[in-house]
Backbone as a printed PyTorch tensor [residue, N CA C, xyz], in Angstrom:
tensor([[[-84.2880, -66.5690,  57.2580],
         [-83.5760, -65.5580,  57.6380],
         [-82.7020, -65.0290,  57.8620]],

        [[-81.5810, -64.3890,  57.0910],
         [-80.2600, -63.8210,  58.1830],
         [-80.8150, -62.6860,  58.1450]],

        [[-80.4590, -63.1190,  59.5390],
         [-80.4840, -61.5390,  60.4320],
         [-78.8010, -61.2690,  61.4260]],

        [[-78.6310, -60.3330,  61.4180],
         [-77.3510, -59.9920,  62.5400],
         [-78.1580, -58.6550,  63.5240]],

        [[-77.2310, -58.6940,  64.2230],
         [-77.2680, -57.2020,  65.1370],
         [-76.4640, -57.7830,  66.3900]],

        [[-75.8610, -55.9540,  65.9180],
         [-74.3030, -55.9070,  66.4650],
         [-74.3870, -55.1230,  67.6710]],

        [[-73.6230, -54.8760,  69.0590],
         [-73.9670, -54.5480,  70.3020],
         [-73.2810, -54.4540,  70.4530]],

        [[-72.8690, -53.3190,  71.5530],
         [-71.8750, -53.3340,  72.5760],
         [-70.5880, -52.1020,  72.7410]],

        [[-71.0110, -51.3720,  71.5620],
         [-70.1630, -49.9780,  71.6080],
         [-70.6400, -49.5620,  72.5050]],

        [[-69.9270, -48.2530,  72.7430],
         [-70.3700, -46.8270,  73.7840],
         [-69.1120, -46.0350,  73.7310]],

        [[-68.4670, -45.2030,  75.1880],
         [-67.8610, -44.6450,  74.8880],
         [-66.6710, -44.7970,  75.8500]],

        [[-65.3440, -44.1850,  74.9760],
         [-63.9960, -45.6320,  76.3500],
         [-63.3630, -43.9790,  75.9410]],

        [[-62.4120, -43.9310,  76.8350],
         [-61.3180, -43.4150,  76.8540],
         [-60.4700, -44.4030,  75.3830]],

        [[-59.3800, -42.9890,  75.2180],
         [-58.1050, -43.3330,  74.5160],
         [-57.7320, -44.6800,  75.0910]],

        [[-56.9350, -45.4720,  74.0600],
         [-56.3840, -46.4950,  74.6610],
         [-56.8520, -47.6890,  75.6380]],

        [[-58.3710, -47.2290,  75.8880],
         [-58.8420, -48.7760,  75.9460],
         [-59.3220, -49.6270,  75.4400]],

        [[-60.4810, -50.3080,  75.9360],
         [-61.1650, -51.1340,  75.3650],
         [-62.2310, -51.9380,  75.0510]],

        [[-62.6480, -52.2170,  74.0130],
         [-64.2240, -52.5420,  73.9300],
         [-64.5410, -54.3990,  73.3570]],

        [[-65.4720, -54.6850,  73.9100],
         [-65.8300, -55.6690,  72.7540],
         [-66.8180, -55.4270,  72.2190]],

        [[-67.0420, -55.7690,  70.8990],
         [-68.3710, -55.4740,  70.0250],
         [-68.4140, -56.8240,  69.5260]],

        [[-70.2130, -57.2970,  70.0800],
         [-70.8640, -58.3880,  69.2000],
         [-71.8500, -58.3490,  68.1240]],

        [[-71.5170, -59.5490,  67.7530],
         [-72.8030, -59.2130,  66.1750],
         [-73.4450, -61.0260,  66.5640]],

        [[-74.5840, -60.6530,  66.6760],
         [-75.5660, -61.8240,  67.4090],
         [-76.0580, -62.0250,  65.3660]],

        [[-75.7020, -63.7600,  64.8610],
         [-76.7430, -64.5210,  64.3380],
         [-77.5660, -65.2640,  63.8040]],

        [[-78.3260, -65.1910,  62.6860],
         [-79.1630, -65.8660,  63.0050],
         [-79.7570, -65.8730,  61.5410]],

        [[-79.9830, -67.8010,  61.1820],
         [-80.5180, -67.8610,  59.8880],
         [-79.4960, -68.2480,  58.8800]],

        [[-78.3760, -68.5690,  59.0480],
         [-77.0870, -69.3050,  58.7940],
         [-76.2820, -69.7850,  59.7210]],

        [[-75.3130, -70.8450,  58.7810],
         [-74.3150, -71.0980,  59.3580],
         [-73.2910, -70.1580,  59.1770]],

        [[-71.8990, -70.2460,  60.0430],
         [-70.3470, -69.5780,  59.6690],
         [-69.7870, -70.4240,  58.4750]],

        [[-70.0830, -71.9070,  58.6530],
         [-69.3060, -72.2810,  57.6810],
         [-69.7020, -71.4930,  56.9160]],

        [[-70.6730, -71.4770,  55.6160],
         [-71.4270, -70.9270,  54.8050],
         [-71.5230, -69.6050,  54.3320]],

        [[-70.8410, -68.5760,  55.3310],
         [-71.1190, -67.4830,  55.1180],
         [-69.8420, -66.2430,  55.4600]],

        [[-69.0780, -65.5940,  55.0530],
         [-68.3440, -64.5850,  56.0060],
         [-68.5110, -63.0870,  56.4700]],

        [[-68.5530, -63.3240,  57.4160],
         [-68.5920, -62.6010,  58.4820],
         [-67.5210, -60.9640,  58.3750]],

        [[-68.4260, -59.8680,  58.5420],
         [-67.3170, -58.7750,  57.9420],
         [-67.2690, -57.5290,  59.1130]],

        [[-66.8480, -57.1100,  59.9780],
         [-66.9730, -55.7660,  60.7410],
         [-66.2800, -54.5440,  60.0170]],

        [[-67.5370, -54.1560,  59.5910],
         [-67.2420, -52.6330,  58.8630],
         [-67.4870, -51.5540,  60.0870]],

        [[-66.8750, -50.2350,  59.6440],
         [-67.0910, -49.1100,  59.9700],
         [-67.3630, -47.4010,  59.2930]],

        [[-67.9860, -46.8640,  59.5120],
         [-68.0660, -45.4120,  59.1800],
         [-68.2140, -44.3880,  60.3120]],

        [[-67.3360, -43.1050,  59.7470],
         [-66.9960, -42.2120,  60.2850],
         [-67.8150, -40.8380,  59.4480]],

        [[-68.4810, -40.1660,  59.8840],
         [-68.9610, -39.1250,  59.7300],
         [-68.2030, -38.2600,  58.3860]],

        [[-68.5900, -38.6930,  57.1020],
         [-68.3190, -37.8380,  56.2180],
         [-67.1950, -38.4010,  55.6380]],

        [[-67.1040, -39.6920,  55.9360],
         [-66.2200, -40.8240,  55.3120],
         [-66.8540, -42.0370,  55.1450]],

        [[-66.2650, -42.8870,  54.0990],
         [-66.4160, -44.1250,  53.3700],
         [-66.6060, -44.8210,  53.8780]],

        [[-67.3730, -46.1760,  53.9750],
         [-67.2470, -47.3100,  55.3030],
         [-66.2820, -47.4350,  54.7110]],

        [[-65.9490, -48.0780,  55.9010],
         [-64.2750, -49.0100,  56.2190],
         [-64.5730, -50.2290,  56.5700]],

        [[-63.6200, -51.4420,  55.4570],
         [-64.1120, -52.5730,  56.5290],
         [-62.6790, -52.5270,  56.7750]],

        [[-63.1470, -53.2440,  58.4470],
         [-61.9320, -52.8930,  59.8700],
         [-61.2650, -54.3610,  59.5040]],

        [[-62.3860, -55.7550,  60.0400],
         [-61.8440, -56.6650,  59.9490],
         [-62.8370, -58.0530,  59.6220]],

        [[-62.7200, -59.0450,  59.0730],
         [-63.4710, -59.7420,  58.6060],
         [-63.0380, -61.5390,  58.3200]],

        [[-63.8410, -62.5050,  58.3510],
         [-63.4590, -64.1060,  58.9560],
         [-64.4310, -64.1740,  57.7500]],

        [[-63.0560, -65.4520,  57.2630],
         [-64.0200, -66.1720,  56.0670],
         [-64.9480, -67.2180,  56.3630]],

        [[-65.7510, -68.0790,  55.1610],
         [-66.4740, -68.9960,  55.6780],
         [-65.8690, -70.0530,  56.5490]],

        [[-66.4870, -70.9330,  56.6770],
         [-65.4160, -71.7620,  57.7500],
         [-64.5870, -71.6750,  58.7510]],

        [[-63.9840, -70.1300,  58.7880],
         [-63.6490, -69.2590,  59.2580],
         [-61.7610, -70.2770,  59.5680]],

        [[-61.3690, -70.6620,  58.3780],
         [-59.9080, -70.1750,  58.2950],
         [-59.5660, -69.5170,  57.5560]],

        [[-59.4100, -68.1410,  57.7330],
         [-58.6210, -66.9600,  57.4750],
         [-59.5910, -65.6890,  57.8520]],

        [[-58.8370, -64.8650,  58.4950],
         [-58.8290, -63.6640,  59.1970],
         [-58.1570, -62.0130,  57.9330]],

        [[-59.0300, -61.4030,  58.2560],
         [-58.7290, -59.8220,  57.4010],
         [-58.3880, -58.9920,  58.5200]],

        [[-57.6530, -57.9300,  58.4860],
         [-57.2460, -56.5350,  59.4370],
         [-56.9320, -55.9550,  58.0860]],

        [[-57.4200, -54.7910,  58.3910],
         [-57.2480, -53.0170,  58.0270],
         [-55.3920, -53.1670,  58.6030]],

        [[-55.0230, -52.1820,  58.8480],
         [-53.6380, -51.6760,  58.0200],
         [-53.7390, -50.9560,  60.1330]],

        [[-55.1420, -50.0170,  59.3550],
         [-55.2360, -49.0040,  60.5980],
         [-55.3550, -49.6350,  62.8450]],

        [[-55.8920, -51.4530,  62.0990],
         [-56.5460, -52.3780,  62.8230],
         [-55.2360, -52.9400,  63.7190]],

        [[-54.4290, -53.3870,  62.4280],
         [-53.6370, -54.9810,  62.6550],
         [-53.3120, -54.7800,  64.1600]],

        [[-53.0940, -55.7210,  65.0630],
         [-52.0700, -55.8300,  65.5790],
         [-53.1410, -54.9300,  67.0070]],

        [[-54.4050, -54.4770,  67.2310],
         [-55.2730, -54.1490,  68.0880],
         [-56.6170, -54.8400,  68.3660]],

        [[-57.2830, -55.2410,  66.7360],
         [-58.2650, -55.6820,  66.9300],
         [-58.6890, -57.4050,  66.7210]],

        [[-59.2410, -58.0050,  67.3580],
         [-58.9760, -59.8280,  67.4270],
         [-60.4200, -59.6240,  67.1390]],

        [[-60.8240, -60.2650,  65.7300],
         [-61.5930, -61.6360,  65.4320],
         [-61.9790, -62.2080,  65.5640]],

        [[-62.8590, -62.8780,  66.7840],
         [-63.4530, -64.1270,  66.9860],
         [-64.7380, -64.6880,  66.4790]],

        [[-64.9390, -65.9160,  66.8570],
         [-66.0460, -66.7380,  67.0330],
         [-67.1710, -67.5980,  67.8950]],

        [[-67.7660, -67.2210,  67.9740],
         [-69.0780, -68.4820,  68.7890],
         [-70.1420, -69.4160,  68.2060]],

        [[-68.5560, -70.8740,  67.5500],
         [-70.1790, -71.2190,  66.8750],
         [-71.7750, -71.2390,  67.9320]],

        [[-71.4570, -72.0120,  68.6140],
         [-72.5640, -72.5430,  70.3710],
         [-73.7780, -71.2840,  70.1400]],

        [[-73.0600, -69.9740,  70.0780],
         [-73.8130, -68.7030,  70.2450],
         [-73.8320, -68.2630,  68.6940]],

        [[-73.6290, -68.6810,  68.2070],
         [-73.7920, -68.0200,  66.4600],
         [-73.2170, -66.6260,  66.8400]],

        [[-71.9640, -65.9080,  67.7250],
         [-71.9850, -65.1670,  67.6430],
         [-70.5590, -64.4630,  67.1560]],

        [[-70.4940, -63.2980,  65.9770],
         [-69.6050, -62.8730,  66.0390],
         [-68.8340, -62.1600,  67.1330]],

        [[-67.7040, -62.1100,  67.3930],
         [-67.2070, -60.3930,  68.2540],
         [-65.6190, -59.9600,  67.6880]],

        [[-65.6400, -58.3100,  67.9890],
         [-64.0870, -57.6060,  67.8580],
         [-64.2310, -57.5930,  68.8050]],

        [[-63.2160, -57.8980,  69.6420],
         [-62.2970, -57.1940,  70.2730],
         [-61.5060, -55.5510,  69.5230]],

        [[-61.7130, -54.8670,  70.2610],
         [-61.1160, -53.7320,  70.1800],
         [-60.2720, -53.1870,  71.3910]],

        [[-58.7790, -53.3390,  71.1250],
         [-57.9960, -53.1090,  72.1030],
         [-57.1010, -51.6190,  71.4580]],

        [[-56.4510, -51.1190,  72.4560],
         [-56.0980, -50.0450,  72.4990],
         [-56.7390, -48.6390,  71.1140]],

        [[-57.9260, -48.2340,  72.4610],
         [-58.2460, -47.8160,  70.7840],
         [-58.2990, -46.3020,  70.7820]],

        [[-58.1960, -45.5030,  69.9570],
         [-57.7910, -44.0820,  69.3570],
         [-58.8140, -43.6600,  68.7580]],

        [[-58.5790, -42.1620,  68.5830],
         [-60.5400, -41.4540,  68.6050],
         [-60.3460, -41.6250,  67.5010]],

        [[-59.1430, -42.1670,  66.6930],
         [-59.8770, -42.6540,  65.0280],
         [-60.4310, -43.2990,  64.9660]],

        [[-60.6940, -44.0410,  65.4480],
         [-61.4420, -45.6940,  66.2250],
         [-62.8080, -45.5870,  65.6000]],

        [[-63.5080, -44.2650,  66.4620],
         [-64.8000, -43.1710,  66.2410],
         [-65.6590, -43.4920,  65.7130]],

        [[-66.2770, -44.3240,  65.2340],
         [-67.3290, -44.5670,  63.7210],
         [-68.4920, -44.9810,  64.4750]],

        [[-69.4820, -45.5000,  63.5030],
         [-70.5740, -46.4370,  63.5760],
         [-69.8640, -48.1090,  63.2550]],

        [[-69.9370, -49.0010,  63.2880],
         [-70.1560, -50.0050,  63.6840],
         [-70.8410, -50.7570,  63.0090]],

        [[-71.1440, -51.7990,  62.0060],
         [-71.4070, -52.7130,  61.5600],
         [-70.3740, -54.0030,  61.2580]],

        [[-71.9720, -55.0010,  61.3600],
         [-71.5060, -56.1100,  60.7820],
         [-72.3240, -56.4810,  59.7900]],

        [[-71.6920, -57.7780,  59.6000],
         [-72.2300, -58.0500,  57.7980],
         [-71.9100, -59.4300,  57.3440]],

        [[-72.7900, -60.0250,  56.3230],
         [-72.5640, -61.0090,  56.4350],
         [-72.7550, -61.5560,  54.7830]],

        [[-71.9740, -62.4730,  54.1190],
         [-72.2410, -62.9980,  52.8180],
         [-71.6580, -63.9390,  51.9940]],

        [[-72.4940, -64.6900,  51.5290],
         [-72.3230, -65.9930,  51.3950],
         [-71.4200, -66.0320,  49.6700]],

        [[-70.9750, -66.9650,  49.6910],
         [-70.0070, -67.2360,  48.6130],
         [-68.7290, -66.1930,  48.2470]],

        [[-68.1310, -65.0590,  49.9140],
         [-67.2610, -64.3440,  49.3830],
         [-65.9340, -64.9740,  49.2140]],

        [[-65.2900, -64.9060,  47.9790],
         [-63.9990, -64.8440,  48.0090],
         [-62.9220, -63.7600,  48.8180]],

        [[-62.0520, -64.6760,  49.1370],
         [-61.3450, -63.7480,  50.3780],
         [-60.5070, -62.9170,  49.6460]],

        [[-60.1690, -62.7790,  48.6350],
         [-60.1740, -61.2220,  47.8550],
         [-60.6960, -60.1790,  48.6350]],

        [[-61.8520, -60.8880,  48.3970],
         [-62.8380, -59.3870,  48.7510],
         [-63.8180, -59.3200,  50.0770]],

        [[-63.2670, -59.9180,  50.9640],
         [-63.7000, -60.0690,  52.0720],
         [-63.8110, -58.2740,  52.8910]],

        [[-62.3860, -57.7400,  51.6420],
         [-62.7290, -55.9780,  52.6040],
         [-63.4150, -55.2140,  52.2670]],

        [[-63.7250, -55.2830,  51.2090],
         [-64.8720, -55.2430,  50.4020],
         [-66.7270, -55.0240,  51.1120]],

        [[-67.5940, -53.6330,  51.3210],
         [-68.7950, -53.8860,  51.9230],
         [-69.7220, -54.6830,  50.2210]],

        [[-68.8370, -54.8000,  49.0590],
         [-70.2990, -54.7230,  48.2620],
         [-70.0760, -56.3450,  47.7110]],

        [[-69.1840, -57.2220,  49.3780],
         [-69.3420, -58.5950,  48.8560],
         [-70.1570, -59.1520,  49.5500]],

        [[-70.9330, -58.4480,  50.8040],
         [-71.6620, -58.7930,  51.7830],
         [-73.4180, -58.7640,  51.5210]],

        [[-74.3260, -59.4610,  51.5030],
         [-75.8060, -58.8870,  51.1650],
         [-76.4010, -58.8390,  52.3160]],

        [[-75.8900, -59.2590,  53.9070],
         [-76.6860, -59.0440,  55.2230],
         [-75.6320, -57.9400,  55.8300]],

        [[-76.5460, -56.9450,  56.4920],
         [-76.0840, -55.6980,  57.2700],
         [-77.2260, -55.8470,  58.3720]],

        [[-76.3800, -55.7630,  59.9950],
         [-76.8600, -55.7670,  60.9150],
         [-76.7970, -54.1930,  61.0920]],

        [[-77.8160, -53.5650,  62.2170],
         [-77.2400, -51.8980,  62.9980],
         [-76.4630, -51.6800,  63.0220]],

        [[-76.0600, -50.2360,  62.8950],
         [-74.9790, -50.1350,  63.5990],
         [-75.2240, -50.0940,  64.8250]],

        [[-74.0700, -50.2750,  65.1020],
         [-73.0800, -49.5590,  67.0780],
         [-72.5090, -48.2890,  67.1530]],

        [[-72.6530, -47.3730,  67.9820],
         [-71.6660, -46.1780,  67.8380],
         [-70.6890, -46.0960,  69.9150]],

        [[-69.2400, -46.5110,  68.1820],
         [-68.0460, -46.7250,  69.5810],
         [-67.5600, -44.9940,  69.0000]],

        [[-67.2440, -44.9020,  70.5410],
         [-66.6920, -42.8550,  70.2560],
         [-65.6660, -42.9770,  71.7050]],

        [[-64.4600, -42.6850,  70.8390],
         [-63.0380, -43.4130,  71.1280],
         [-62.3930, -41.3050,  71.6600]],

        [[-62.5590, -40.9950,  73.2960],
         [-62.6160, -39.8300,  73.6710],
         [-60.8140, -40.0240,  74.0860]],

        [[-60.6660, -38.8860,  73.7110],
         [-58.9320, -38.3170,  73.5650],
         [-58.8140, -37.5430,  75.0560]]])
């Protein structure tokens, strides 16, 4: 059974940092792509950062490039999203997702992922 659990959200001031974690079980990072998505009220779910199966490639949306870093710890079966220089527009519920057979050009799209964790709220105060 593929399971994902995201945690680490919270309230932070603009310019601050947070690290989100996604604890995974039931699959190997060699076989599944992992994506971080976010959804703000009234907005569509957005692909923030993704890492391909086998961790060979990464994707960052333009809005977070240079500020966010995705990484993995295979020993802990955990994917991280380090978020620096946070802005008020980063406020959203953040989700991690896993997908098998995700091709690189599709990594940024939520439809490519089969399994989702519960969200964790990130609130950035200005």
